[in-house]
Tab-separated table of N, CA and C in Angstrom:
chain	number	residue	atom	x	y	z
A	1	UNK	N	62.193	115.656	87.288
A	1	UNK	CA	63.339	116.489	87.576
A	1	UNK	C	62.957	117.457	88.683
A	2	UNK	N	63.893	117.702	89.554
A	2	UNK	CA	63.659	118.600	90.684
A	2	UNK	C	64.412	119.889	90.465
A	3	UNK	N	63.796	121.001	90.796
A	3	UNK	CA	64.451	122.297	90.701
A	3	UNK	C	64.296	122.989	92.042
A	4	UNK	N	65.397	123.408	92.621
A	4	UNK	CA	65.354	124.098	93.905
A	4	UNK	C	66.445	125.143	93.938
A	5	UNK	N	66.263	126.159	94.753
A	5	UNK	CA	67.296	127.170	94.923
A	5	UNK	C	68.511	126.542	95.581
A	6	UNK	N	69.692	126.910	95.138
A	6	UNK	CA	70.896	126.327	95.710
A	6	UNK	C	71.265	127.013	97.004
A	7	UNK	N	71.780	126.241	97.901
A	7	UNK	CA	72.334	126.746	99.151
A	7	UNK	C	73.434	125.790	99.565
A	8	UNK	N	74.209	126.186	100.562
A	8	UNK	CA	75.203	125.270	101.106
A	8	UNK	C	76.369	125.041	100.178
A	9	UNK	N	76.714	123.780	99.971
A	9	UNK	CA	77.949	123.418	99.277
A	9	UNK	C	78.070	123.952	97.862
A	10	UNK	N	76.962	124.017	97.132
A	10	UNK	CA	77.073	124.481	95.750
A	10	UNK	C	76.934	125.992	95.653
A	11	UNK	N	76.399	126.651	96.690
A	11	UNK	CA	76.336	128.108	96.783
A	11	UNK	C	75.516	128.783	95.706
A	12	UNK	N	75.325	130.091	95.873
A	12	UNK	CA	74.659	130.901	94.857
A	12	UNK	C	73.159	130.742	94.827
A	13	UNK	N	72.557	131.462	93.853
A	13	UNK	CA	71.107	131.411	93.685
A	13	UNK	C	70.732	130.793	92.350
A	14	UNK	N	71.578	129.959	91.813
A	14	UNK	CA	71.288	129.304	90.548
A	14	UNK	C	70.327	128.150	90.761
A	15	UNK	N	69.514	127.839	89.757
A	15	UNK	CA	68.635	126.674	89.888
A	15	UNK	C	69.469	125.404	90.051
A	16	UNK	N	68.958	124.500	90.838
A	16	UNK	CA	69.609	123.209	91.023
A	16	UNK	C	68.754	122.156	90.336
A	17	UNK	N	69.360	121.339	89.524
A	17	UNK	CA	68.627	120.321	88.783
A	17	UNK	C	69.042	118.943	89.262
A	18	UNK	N	68.092	118.034	89.196
A	18	UNK	CA	68.371	116.678	89.618
A	18	UNK	C	67.492	115.700	88.883
A	19	UNK	N	67.734	114.447	89.159
A	19	UNK	CA	66.999	113.360	88.521
A	19	UNK	C	66.579	112.355	89.568
A	20	UNK	N	65.628	111.520	89.182
A	20	UNK	CA	65.267	110.392	90.015
A	20	UNK	C	66.354	109.337	89.797
A	21	UNK	N	67.009	108.920	90.874
A	21	UNK	CA	68.078	107.933	90.752
A	21	UNK	C	67.712	106.667	91.514
A	22	UNK	N	68.318	105.585	91.107
A	22	UNK	CA	68.078	104.275	91.696
A	22	UNK	C	68.776	104.140	93.047
A	23	UNK	N	68.135	103.402	93.939
A	23	UNK	CA	68.735	103.066	95.230
A	23	UNK	C	69.300	101.650	95.219
A	24	UNK	N	69.320	101.009	94.052
A	24	UNK	CA	69.815	99.633	93.960
A	24	UNK	C	71.225	99.527	94.534
A	25	UNK	N	71.416	98.534	95.373
A	25	UNK	CA	72.724	98.310	95.966
A	25	UNK	C	72.963	99.091	97.241
A	26	UNK	N	72.048	99.992	97.609
A	26	UNK	CA	72.166	100.741	98.853
A	26	UNK	C	71.915	102.213	98.681
A	27	UNK	N	71.333	102.813	99.717
A	27	UNK	CA	71.029	104.244	99.694
A	27	UNK	C	72.269	105.107	99.529
A	28	UNK	N	73.400	104.626	100.019
A	28	UNK	CA	74.625	105.414	99.922
A	28	UNK	C	75.057	105.638	98.476
A	29	UNK	N	74.586	104.823	97.564
A	29	UNK	CA	74.992	104.937	96.156
A	29	UNK	C	74.293	106.062	95.400
A	30	UNK	N	73.248	106.628	95.980
A	30	UNK	CA	72.504	107.672	95.263
A	30	UNK	C	73.348	108.916	95.028
A	31	UNK	N	74.289	109.195	95.928
A	31	UNK	CA	75.096	110.404	95.789
A	31	UNK	C	76.089	110.268	94.628
A	32	UNK	N	76.730	109.128	94.504
A	32	UNK	CA	77.637	108.903	93.372
A	32	UNK	C	76.864	108.904	92.061
A	33	UNK	N	75.681	108.318	92.066
A	33	UNK	CA	74.857	108.325	90.846
A	33	UNK	C	74.453	109.745	90.475
A	34	UNK	N	74.076	110.527	91.467
A	34	UNK	CA	73.723	111.919	91.207
A	34	UNK	C	74.902	112.718	90.688
A	35	UNK	N	76.066	112.519	91.292
A	35	UNK	CA	77.271	113.243	90.835
A	35	UNK	C	77.646	112.842	89.418
A	36	UNK	N	77.522	111.562	89.093
A	36	UNK	CA	77.850	111.095	87.739
A	36	UNK	C	76.938	111.735	86.693
A	37	UNK	N	75.747	112.144	87.108
A	37	UNK	CA	74.788	112.779	86.207
A	37	UNK	C	74.794	114.301	86.337
A	38	UNK	N	75.765	114.842	87.082
A	38	UNK	CA	75.919	116.281	87.308
A	38	UNK	C	74.692	116.897	87.989
A	39	UNK	N	74.114	116.165	88.934
A	39	UNK	CA	72.940	116.633	89.653
A	39	UNK	C	73.343	117.503	90.836
A	40	UNK	N	72.456	118.420	91.185
A	40	UNK	CA	72.603	119.212	92.389
A	40	UNK	C	71.647	118.750	93.466
A	41	UNK	N	70.814	117.769	93.133
A	41	UNK	CA	69.856	117.147	94.045
A	41	UNK	C	69.387	115.856	93.379
A	42	UNK	N	68.812	114.971	94.158
A	42	UNK	CA	68.256	113.739	93.591
A	42	UNK	C	66.910	113.451	94.244
A	43	UNK	N	66.138	112.629	93.562
A	43	UNK	CA	64.881	112.113	94.107
A	43	UNK	C	64.976	110.597	94.076
A	44	UNK	N	64.461	109.960	95.124
A	44	UNK	CA	64.505	108.507	95.228
A	44	UNK	C	63.158	107.975	95.713
A	45	UNK	N	62.969	106.685	95.570
A	45	UNK	CA	61.921	105.966	96.289
A	45	UNK	C	62.599	105.372	97.510
A	46	UNK	N	61.941	105.429	98.670
A	46	UNK	CA	62.529	104.869	99.884
A	46	UNK	C	62.407	103.346	99.906
A	47	UNK	N	61.566	102.810	99.030
A	47	UNK	CA	61.342	101.361	98.905
A	47	UNK	C	60.646	101.149	97.557
A	48	UNK	N	60.299	99.934	97.262
A	48	UNK	CA	59.594	99.664	96.008
A	48	UNK	C	58.317	100.483	95.949
A	49	UNK	N	58.164	101.226	94.874
A	49	UNK	CA	56.990	102.098	94.733
A	49	UNK	C	55.711	101.306	94.474
A	50	UNK	N	55.844	100.004	94.296
A	50	UNK	CA	54.687	99.151	94.004
A	50	UNK	C	54.387	98.169	95.144
A	51	UNK	N	54.906	98.468	96.340
A	51	UNK	CA	54.705	97.580	97.480
A	51	UNK	C	54.260	98.374	98.708
A	52	UNK	N	53.362	97.783	99.487
A	52	UNK	CA	52.940	98.390	100.740
A	52	UNK	C	53.961	98.134	101.835
A	53	UNK	N	54.702	97.056	101.724
A	53	UNK	CA	55.582	96.609	102.801
A	53	UNK	C	56.976	97.216	102.697
A	54	UNK	N	57.447	97.780	103.801
A	54	UNK	CA	58.831	98.207	103.907
A	54	UNK	C	59.149	98.550	105.342
A	55	UNK	N	60.428	98.589	105.662
A	55	UNK	CA	60.881	98.887	107.014
A	55	UNK	C	61.587	100.226	107.034
A	56	UNK	N	61.572	100.861	108.195
A	56	UNK	CA	62.350	102.081	108.361
A	56	UNK	C	63.829	101.723	108.304
A	57	UNK	N	64.673	102.639	107.818
A	57	UNK	CA	66.106	102.349	107.743
A	57	UNK	C	66.699	102.122	109.137
A	58	UNK	N	67.591	101.124	109.228
A	58	UNK	CA	68.231	100.839	110.512
A	58	UNK	C	69.493	101.682	110.693
A	59	UNK	N	70.076	101.626	111.864
A	59	UNK	CA	71.220	102.480	112.206
A	59	UNK	C	72.431	102.275	111.286
A	60	UNK	N	72.833	101.024	110.975
A	60	UNK	CA	73.977	100.868	110.062
A	60	UNK	C	73.734	101.496	108.686
A	61	UNK	N	72.517	101.330	108.164
A	61	UNK	CA	72.198	101.935	106.868
A	61	UNK	C	72.249	103.456	106.959
A	62	UNK	N	71.702	104.011	108.041
A	62	UNK	CA	71.719	105.464	108.223
A	62	UNK	C	73.149	105.992	108.328
A	63	UNK	N	74.030	105.259	108.988
A	63	UNK	CA	75.428	105.682	109.116
A	63	UNK	C	76.142	105.652	107.767
A	64	UNK	N	75.936	104.608	106.989
A	64	UNK	CA	76.546	104.515	105.654
A	64	UNK	C	76.034	105.633	104.759
A	65	UNK	N	74.736	105.860	104.812
A	65	UNK	CA	74.097	106.932	104.037
A	65	UNK	C	74.673	108.290	104.431
A	66	UNK	N	74.770	108.558	105.728
A	66	UNK	CA	75.281	109.844	106.213
A	66	UNK	C	76.734	110.048	105.776
A	67	UNK	N	77.532	108.995	105.807
A	67	UNK	CA	78.921	109.108	105.364
A	67	UNK	C	79.013	109.465	103.893
A	68	UNK	N	78.229	108.789	103.060
A	68	UNK	CA	78.237	109.080	101.620
A	68	UNK	C	77.728	110.495	101.363
A	69	UNK	N	76.737	110.908	102.100
A	69	UNK	CA	76.175	112.245	101.938
A	69	UNK	C	77.207	113.313	102.305
A	70	UNK	N	77.965	113.081	103.364
A	70	UNK	CA	78.950	114.074	103.808
A	70	UNK	C	80.100	114.233	102.817
A	71	UNK	N	80.359	113.208	102.020
A	71	UNK	CA	81.447	113.256	101.030
A	71	UNK	C	80.982	113.760	99.665
A	72	UNK	N	79.683	113.845	99.469
A	72	UNK	CA	79.135	114.209	98.155
A	72	UNK	C	79.196	115.715	97.940
A	73	UNK	N	79.096	116.107	96.677
A	73	UNK	CA	79.104	117.527	96.319
A	73	UNK	C	77.739	118.179	96.521
A	74	UNK	N	76.721	117.378	96.815
A	74	UNK	CA	75.383	117.890	97.104
A	74	UNK	C	74.812	117.051	98.245
A	75	UNK	N	73.809	117.591	98.917
A	75	UNK	CA	73.213	116.831	100.015
A	75	UNK	C	71.690	116.780	99.951
A	76	UNK	N	71.093	117.515	99.016
A	76	UNK	CA	69.635	117.555	98.941
A	76	UNK	C	69.071	116.287	98.316
A	77	UNK	N	68.177	115.645	99.069
A	77	UNK	CA	67.512	114.429	98.622
A	77	UNK	C	66.017	114.627	98.837
A	78	UNK	N	65.246	114.290	97.828
A	78	UNK	CA	63.796	114.273	97.922
A	78	UNK	C	63.353	112.826	97.774
A	79	UNK	N	62.301	112.473	98.460
A	79	UNK	CA	61.761	111.117	98.356
A	79	UNK	C	60.396	111.203	97.693
A	80	UNK	N	60.132	110.258	96.796
A	80	UNK	CA	58.811	110.157	96.174
A	80	UNK	C	58.075	109.018	96.863
A	81	UNK	N	56.895	109.310	97.394
A	81	UNK	CA	56.094	108.302	98.086
A	81	UNK	C	55.580	107.247	97.106
A	82	UNK	N	55.239	106.121	97.666
A	82	UNK	CA	54.717	104.994	96.898
A	82	UNK	C	53.544	105.408	96.020
A	83	UNK	N	53.497	104.843	94.832
A	83	UNK	CA	52.384	105.093	93.923
A	83	UNK	C	51.085	104.444	94.406
A	84	UNK	N	51.178	103.510	95.334
A	84	UNK	CA	49.983	102.822	95.821
A	84	UNK	C	49.128	103.693	96.737
A	85	UNK	N	49.725	104.679	97.354
A	85	UNK	CA	49.006	105.522	98.299
A	85	UNK	C	47.871	106.266	97.590
A	86	UNK	N	46.688	106.179	98.184
A	86	UNK	CA	45.534	106.936	97.697
A	86	UNK	C	44.808	107.479	98.919
A	87	UNK	N	45.184	108.674	99.336
A	87	UNK	CA	44.617	109.282	100.538
A	87	UNK	C	43.142	109.644	100.350
A	88	UNK	N	42.663	109.652	99.125
A	88	UNK	CA	41.278	110.010	98.831
A	88	UNK	C	40.360	108.795	98.695
A	89	UNK	N	40.893	107.612	98.839
A	89	UNK	CA	40.132	106.393	98.571
A	89	UNK	C	38.906	106.232	99.471
A	90	UNK	N	37.840	105.703	98.881
A	90	UNK	CA	36.641	105.340	99.648
A	90	UNK	C	36.801	103.953	100.276
A	91	UNK	N	37.702	103.159	99.748
A	91	UNK	CA	37.921	101.791	100.230
A	91	UNK	C	38.635	101.838	101.587
A	92	UNK	N	38.019	101.294	102.645
A	92	UNK	CA	38.638	101.369	103.978
A	92	UNK	C	40.005	100.695	104.063
A	93	UNK	N	40.205	99.593	103.353
A	93	UNK	CA	41.493	98.901	103.385
A	93	UNK	C	42.582	99.735	102.704
A	94	UNK	N	42.264	100.305	101.546
A	94	UNK	CA	43.230	101.167	100.844
A	94	UNK	C	43.510	102.413	101.681
A	95	UNK	N	42.483	102.975	102.292
A	95	UNK	CA	42.663	104.169	103.133
A	95	UNK	C	43.595	103.850	104.299
A	96	UNK	N	43.381	102.733	104.986
A	96	UNK	CA	44.226	102.343	106.116
A	96	UNK	C	45.668	102.140	105.682
A	97	UNK	N	45.860	101.395	104.600
A	97	UNK	CA	47.219	101.145	104.093
A	97	UNK	C	47.877	102.456	103.661
A	98	UNK	N	47.101	103.349	103.070
A	98	UNK	CA	47.643	104.628	102.607
A	98	UNK	C	48.126	105.470	103.784
A	99	UNK	N	47.326	105.538	104.834
A	99	UNK	CA	47.705	106.310	106.025
A	99	UNK	C	48.959	105.707	106.656
A	100	UNK	N	48.975	104.385	106.836
A	100	UNK	CA	50.134	103.723	107.443
A	100	UNK	C	51.395	103.911	106.606
A	101	UNK	N	51.258	103.781	105.300
A	101	UNK	CA	52.424	103.897	104.421
A	101	UNK	C	52.932	105.325	104.366
A	102	UNK	N	52.026	106.299	104.290
A	102	UNK	CA	52.474	107.688	104.276
A	102	UNK	C	53.189	108.030	105.583
A	103	UNK	N	52.702	107.528	106.688
A	103	UNK	CA	53.371	107.780	107.969
A	103	UNK	C	54.800	107.211	107.951
A	104	UNK	N	54.962	105.996	107.443
A	104	UNK	CA	56.302	105.403	107.347
A	104	UNK	C	57.177	106.162	106.357
A	105	UNK	N	56.582	106.615	105.261
A	105	UNK	CA	57.336	107.389	104.265
A	105	UNK	C	57.863	108.687	104.890
A	106	UNK	N	57.011	109.394	105.631
A	106	UNK	CA	57.441	110.641	106.273
A	106	UNK	C	58.497	110.382	107.343
A	107	UNK	N	58.339	109.295	108.084
A	107	UNK	CA	59.345	108.948	109.091
A	107	UNK	C	60.681	108.629	108.431
A	108	UNK	N	60.638	107.904	107.319
A	108	UNK	CA	61.861	107.601	106.576
A	108	UNK	C	62.498	108.879	106.057
A	109	UNK	N	61.681	109.763	105.497
A	109	UNK	CA	62.193	111.038	104.977
A	109	UNK	C	62.861	111.841	106.093
A	110	UNK	N	62.262	111.831	107.275
A	110	UNK	CA	62.853	112.538	108.425
A	110	UNK	C	64.194	111.913	108.797
A	111	UNK	N	64.237	110.586	108.896
A	111	UNK	CA	65.479	109.897	109.257
A	111	UNK	C	66.600	110.153	108.253
A	112	UNK	N	66.244	110.276	106.980
A	112	UNK	CA	67.242	110.499	105.929
A	112	UNK	C	67.570	111.978	105.737
A	113	UNK	N	66.884	112.848	106.446
A	113	UNK	CA	67.126	114.281	106.279
A	113	UNK	C	66.706	114.777	104.915
A	114	UNK	N	65.652	114.181	104.366
A	114	UNK	CA	65.168	114.581	103.038
A	114	UNK	C	64.642	116.013	103.080
A	115	UNK	N	64.781	116.710	101.968
A	115	UNK	CA	64.283	118.081	101.850
A	115	UNK	C	62.771	118.110	101.677
A	116	UNK	N	62.190	116.988	101.265
A	116	UNK	CA	60.751	116.915	101.086
A	116	UNK	C	60.326	115.533	100.658
A	117	UNK	N	59.040	115.257	100.836
A	117	UNK	CA	58.434	114.004	100.396
A	117	UNK	C	57.363	114.347	99.372
A	118	UNK	N	57.514	113.819	98.170
A	118	UNK	CA	56.575	114.069	97.074
A	118	UNK	C	55.465	113.020	97.145
A	119	UNK	N	54.221	113.481	97.080
A	119	UNK	CA	53.072	112.587	97.194
A	119	UNK	C	52.035	112.910	96.136
A	120	UNK	N	51.528	111.868	95.468
A	120	UNK	CA	50.306	111.996	94.679
A	120	UNK	C	49.182	111.786	95.693
A	121	UNK	N	48.361	112.803	95.981
A	121	UNK	CA	47.409	112.678	97.089
A	121	UNK	C	46.291	111.664	96.876
A	122	UNK	N	46.002	111.309	95.644
A	122	UNK	CA	45.003	110.270	95.433
A	122	UNK	C	43.966	110.642	94.407
A	123	UNK	N	43.024	109.734	94.275
A	123	UNK	CA	42.004	109.858	93.241
A	123	UNK	C	40.642	109.491	93.811
A	124	UNK	N	39.607	110.139	93.291
A	124	UNK	CA	38.231	109.809	93.655
A	124	UNK	C	37.796	108.506	92.995
A	125	UNK	N	38.520	108.073	91.985
A	125	UNK	CA	38.211	106.844	91.251
A	125	UNK	C	36.753	106.802	90.788
A	126	UNK	N	36.297	107.930	90.233
A	126	UNK	CA	34.941	107.997	89.712
A	126	UNK	C	33.911	108.427	90.734
A	127	UNK	N	34.294	108.556	91.992
A	127	UNK	CA	33.367	108.977	93.043
A	127	UNK	C	33.258	110.488	93.116
A	128	UNK	N	32.676	110.962	94.167
A	128	UNK	CA	32.459	112.387	94.402
A	128	UNK	C	33.804	113.079	94.666
A	129	UNK	N	34.201	113.969	93.760
A	129	UNK	CA	35.514	114.618	93.867
A	129	UNK	C	35.655	115.522	95.088
A	130	UNK	N	34.691	116.375	95.401
A	130	UNK	CA	34.843	117.210	96.604
A	130	UNK	C	34.996	116.367	97.882
A	131	UNK	N	34.253	115.274	97.985
A	131	UNK	CA	34.386	114.398	99.151
A	131	UNK	C	35.753	113.719	99.161
A	132	UNK	N	36.247	113.360	97.993
A	132	UNK	CA	37.573	112.736	97.904
A	132	UNK	C	38.658	113.707	98.362
A	133	UNK	N	38.539	114.966	97.976
A	133	UNK	CA	39.500	115.987	98.405
A	133	UNK	C	39.442	116.134	99.920
A	134	UNK	N	38.249	116.141	100.490
A	134	UNK	CA	38.096	116.230	101.947
A	134	UNK	C	38.723	115.032	102.649
A	135	UNK	N	38.495	113.824	102.111
A	135	UNK	CA	39.095	112.621	102.711
A	135	UNK	C	40.614	112.703	102.667
A	136	UNK	N	41.146	113.087	101.520
A	136	UNK	CA	42.604	113.182	101.377
A	136	UNK	C	43.178	114.199	102.353
A	137	UNK	N	42.571	115.368	102.442
A	137	UNK	CA	43.075	116.407	103.335
A	137	UNK	C	43.026	115.948	104.788
A	138	UNK	N	41.936	115.329	105.184
A	138	UNK	CA	41.782	114.855	106.559
A	138	UNK	C	42.832	113.792	106.899
A	139	UNK	N	43.038	112.860	105.997
A	139	UNK	CA	44.010	111.787	106.246
A	139	UNK	C	45.437	112.312	106.248
A	140	UNK	N	45.731	113.237	105.356
A	140	UNK	CA	47.074	113.823	105.335
A	140	UNK	C	47.329	114.559	106.651
A	141	UNK	N	46.365	115.331	107.111
A	141	UNK	CA	46.511	116.048	108.392
A	141	UNK	C	46.732	115.045	109.529
A	142	UNK	N	45.968	113.958	109.525
A	142	UNK	CA	46.113	112.907	110.544
A	142	UNK	C	47.548	112.372	110.570
A	143	UNK	N	48.081	112.089	109.400
A	143	UNK	CA	49.450	111.563	109.323
A	143	UNK	C	50.449	112.605	109.808
A	144	UNK	N	50.316	113.834	109.353
A	144	UNK	CA	51.253	114.884	109.768
A	144	UNK	C	51.239	115.075	111.283
A	145	UNK	N	50.083	114.916	111.889
A	145	UNK	CA	49.973	115.054	113.343
A	145	UNK	C	50.608	113.876	114.087
A	146	UNK	N	50.706	112.717	113.451
A	146	UNK	CA	51.224	111.515	114.116
A	146	UNK	C	52.714	111.285	113.936
A	147	UNK	N	53.328	111.881	112.934
A	147	UNK	CA	54.753	111.623	112.675
A	147	UNK	C	55.591	112.273	113.768
A	148	UNK	N	56.426	111.473	114.433
A	148	UNK	CA	57.254	112.047	115.508
A	148	UNK	C	58.383	112.908	114.946
A	149	UNK	N	58.761	113.907	115.706
A	149	UNK	CA	59.869	114.766	115.284
A	149	UNK	C	59.454	115.709	114.180
A	150	UNK	N	60.443	116.399	113.657
A	150	UNK	CA	60.234	117.386	112.600
A	150	UNK	C	60.210	116.689	111.242
A	151	UNK	N	59.038	116.565	110.667
A	151	UNK	CA	58.909	115.927	109.358
A	151	UNK	C	59.279	116.930	108.269
A	152	UNK	N	59.870	116.450	107.176
A	152	UNK	CA	60.149	117.350	106.054
A	152	UNK	C	58.846	117.772	105.389
A	153	UNK	N	58.889	118.813	104.566
A	153	UNK	CA	57.672	119.252	103.881
A	153	UNK	C	57.072	118.131	103.026
A	154	UNK	N	55.760	118.079	103.008
A	154	UNK	CA	55.038	117.155	102.143
A	154	UNK	C	54.679	117.937	100.889
A	155	UNK	N	55.174	117.486	99.761
A	155	UNK	CA	54.988	118.182	98.475
A	155	UNK	C	53.947	117.432	97.665
A	156	UNK	N	52.787	118.046	97.442
A	156	UNK	CA	51.717	117.388	96.712
A	156	UNK	C	51.915	117.585	95.213
A	157	UNK	N	52.001	116.472	94.515
A	157	UNK	CA	52.212	116.484	93.068
A	157	UNK	C	50.878	116.304	92.371
A	158	UNK	N	50.653	117.107	91.335
A	158	UNK	CA	49.419	116.978	90.554
A	158	UNK	C	49.300	115.577	90.004
A	159	UNK	N	48.070	115.097	89.952
A	159	UNK	CA	47.830	113.753	89.422
A	159	UNK	C	46.833	113.831	88.298
């Protein structure tokens, strides 16, 4: 569940509550699903949370999404990054895929006008924890430096 200060259409300083909603059938459907659940915000996965492969949203999808968003009673959307990402990994293949996927996730979040991207930064997987934290921080900084345009905030979730 997401809690954020309200602004814009719903007004006031009351807490805003939301749920993780499905994108099945199209991104434009998240707003109706959120409204049906009386949400003031929603969280989504931009693609399958169990897959490395996905494409950035194309122009027709972005237009449909923007139209649904403009008609909705709320506009705040948060994206949860793939569970596969492990920015702290010692494995070079996992590290490469994690960096590439996080970059695409942030680009998608920017294109969708998301309020933030939620990320589990990773795990040492039994290795040296301080070194794992350093690897994660370095890779996250690398991604933030490479994402074009104004990226939404990256929200690190405890793991």
